[in-house]
Amino acid sequence: MLLIVAGALGLAAGSLVRILDPAAQGAFLPDYLAHWTGGRLLWDDPGNLYDPGIQNRVQGEALGTTTPHLAWFVSPPIVAAFYAPLALIPYNLSGLLWLGINTAMLVCCISSLGAVAPDLMRHRQKLVFLLVLAAPPTFELLGSGQDSAFVLFLWLTGIRLFRAGYSGWAGAVLGLGFAKPQLVLVVPLVLLAMRSYKALAAFVAVVGATSGVSVALVGFEGIVRWTSALSSPLYMTEVQQGQAWKMVGFPSLLQALTPPGWGDYIAPLLTTASLPLGAAILLVTLLRLGGSAVDPQAVWIATLATTLTFSPHLATYDAVLFVPVVIFLLERRPTRTLRIAAAFAFTLMWMVPPLHLAALSLPWPLSVVDAPWSSLPLAVIWLESLRALRTLRTGDFDDAQASGRQRLKGP
């Protein structure tokens, strides 16, 4: 409770300072500013949606001043369309509205954790609420204005639909997660390995539809500009390398431990190779076990854990997606290793800001003190999700599926 109160007060104070003096402290909800900018440019200048200079000008006009750092919009064009209505409102007012929406969405996600851990949420719901609200990813998510709560909502909804036997709808819902492609790229591979062709067709259809909307919004040239921005030296330097200290994925740890001069070579390699490597490990595990013999819910928890652990771009706020993984494992396979790893991850993520400040004046290799060490216990949680695949079988799942259908239909 102390962490929640202290964090809430810090979030409120920091937000007030940023609203009053964005030139010195940066914009209120800085990541939301990037999304707001994308929505604004979609109205005013869609041809330059991914131009950093144009984005910087729009942000300066919105805030009435320039900020220390550009909030660079690099999401798919469909995301700009999602934020376009909010971009019609003056920025600070729009940010306050988004903060309310984001908070409500996060609370809704925590309330729906019963889909992955019904007994735990029935008997320990208040404790789960307190722990999630006190976790560093929660404050990062709300304080930056990111949209990871929306992706968490999609994953939880998809898992719930799979649990109830509605695989087609589940695939369609997860397809909407392509708004953050790195967080759903493993999904179609798992659907193929599990021979869930109906869900795969729905996933592909939704991704195709949203991609079509993106092309309609900015044209094929705009799509090329988007992909070029993600592979540009500026993105690799400012985001993949410059923000590695506040990432929590295992690839970011490897990158942070290498000498600074190696970044130009290591960052592109980790960006392209890490997620395929994690997907390969998961798929080999599933194929060895035999898809029909594995608890489907355990499959999707392991898929989510693999996606997060090997994502080349997983900031602290995205770690909120580890919540259903930990909650599921605590109910179904509560090992001592899992509990220790979860406690270490929670603690290490709270230590990120002070460790980063301590490392600013240190030369390499001493500067690795601010490497994303939380990725190590999170990787242990991923391994626990793979072990759960071997111990949770289809027979354990049948009753849960029947009760899930009943809850969706209502009394």
PDB file of N, CA and C in Angstrom, residues 110 117-131 327 331:
ATOM      1  N   ILE A 110      -7.282  -6.253 -14.724  1.00  0.00           N
ATOM      2  CA  ILE A 110      -7.008  -6.934 -13.455  1.00  0.00           C
ATOM      3  C   ILE A 110      -8.256  -7.696 -12.995  1.00  0.00           C
ATOM      4  N   ALA A 117      -6.886 -17.501 -13.711  1.00  0.00           N
ATOM      5  CA  ALA A 117      -6.674 -18.030 -12.358  1.00  0.00           C
ATOM      6  C   ALA A 117      -7.931 -17.836 -11.523  1.00  0.00           C
ATOM      7  N   PRO A 118      -8.978 -18.603 -11.783  1.00  0.00           N
ATOM      8  CA  PRO A 118     -10.258 -18.378 -11.085  1.00  0.00           C
ATOM      9  C   PRO A 118     -10.187 -18.545  -9.574  1.00  0.00           C
ATOM     10  N   ASP A 119      -9.489 -19.580  -9.103  1.00  0.00           N
ATOM     11  CA  ASP A 119      -9.429 -19.803  -7.651  1.00  0.00           C
ATOM     12  C   ASP A 119      -8.637 -18.707  -6.946  1.00  0.00           C
ATOM     13  N   LEU A 120      -7.513 -18.339  -7.529  1.00  0.00           N
ATOM     14  CA  LEU A 120      -6.681 -17.299  -6.922  1.00  0.00           C
ATOM     15  C   LEU A 120      -7.430 -15.975  -6.860  1.00  0.00           C
ATOM     16  N   MET A 121      -8.125 -15.612  -7.941  1.00  0.00           N
ATOM     17  CA  MET A 121      -8.853 -14.355  -7.952  1.00  0.00           C
ATOM     18  C   MET A 121     -10.079 -14.411  -7.037  1.00  0.00           C
ATOM     19  N   ARG A 122     -10.627 -15.586  -6.837  1.00  0.00           N
ATOM     20  CA  ARG A 122     -11.774 -15.723  -5.942  1.00  0.00           C
ATOM     21  C   ARG A 122     -11.371 -15.501  -4.481  1.00  0.00           C
ATOM     22  N   HIS A 123     -10.193 -15.992  -4.109  1.00  0.00           N
ATOM     23  CA  HIS A 123      -9.777 -15.953  -2.705  1.00  0.00           C
ATOM     24  C   HIS A 123      -8.749 -14.858  -2.395  1.00  0.00           C
ATOM     25  N   ARG A 124      -8.034 -14.352  -3.418  1.00  0.00           N
ATOM     26  CA  ARG A 124      -6.967 -13.379  -3.168  1.00  0.00           C
ATOM     27  C   ARG A 124      -7.068 -12.176  -4.098  1.00  0.00           C
ATOM     28  N   GLN A 125      -8.301 -11.814  -4.491  1.00  0.00           N
ATOM     29  CA  GLN A 125      -8.463 -10.741  -5.469  1.00  0.00           C
ATOM     30  C   GLN A 125      -7.886  -9.415  -4.985  1.00  0.00           C
ATOM     31  N   LYS A 126      -8.141  -9.049  -3.736  1.00  0.00           N
ATOM     32  CA  LYS A 126      -7.642  -7.776  -3.212  1.00  0.00           C
ATOM     33  C   LYS A 126      -6.118  -7.743  -3.207  1.00  0.00           C
ATOM     34  N   LEU A 127      -5.502  -8.856  -2.824  1.00  0.00           N
ATOM     35  CA  LEU A 127      -4.044  -8.912  -2.807  1.00  0.00           C
ATOM     36  C   LEU A 127      -3.485  -8.779  -4.223  1.00  0.00           C
ATOM     37  N   VAL A 128      -4.117  -9.449  -5.179  1.00  0.00           N
ATOM     38  CA  VAL A 128      -3.663  -9.347  -6.574  1.00  0.00           C
ATOM     39  C   VAL A 128      -3.775  -7.909  -7.062  1.00  0.00           C
ATOM     40  N   PHE A 129      -4.886  -7.255  -6.773  1.00  0.00           N
ATOM     41  CA  PHE A 129      -5.069  -5.854  -7.152  1.00  0.00           C
ATOM     42  C   PHE A 129      -3.948  -4.989  -6.583  1.00  0.00           C
ATOM     43  N   LEU A 130      -3.667  -5.159  -5.310  1.00  0.00           N
ATOM     44  CA  LEU A 130      -2.645  -4.342  -4.660  1.00  0.00           C
ATOM     45  C   LEU A 130      -1.271  -4.580  -5.272  1.00  0.00           C
ATOM     46  N   LEU A 131      -0.924  -5.841  -5.529  1.00  0.00           N
ATOM     47  CA  LEU A 131       0.390  -6.147  -6.086  1.00  0.00           C
ATOM     48  C   LEU A 131       0.552  -5.593  -7.497  1.00  0.00           C
ATOM     49  N   ILE A 327       0.214 -14.927 -12.679  1.00  0.00           N
ATOM     50  CA  ILE A 327      -1.010 -15.308 -11.971  1.00  0.00           C
ATOM     51  C   ILE A 327      -1.423 -16.732 -12.330  1.00  0.00           C
ATOM     52  N   GLU A 331      -1.345 -20.151  -9.710  1.00  0.00           N
ATOM     53  CA  GLU A 331      -2.495 -21.010  -9.422  1.00  0.00           C
ATOM     54  C   GLU A 331      -2.249 -22.454  -9.844  1.00  0.00           C
TER      55      GLU A 331
END
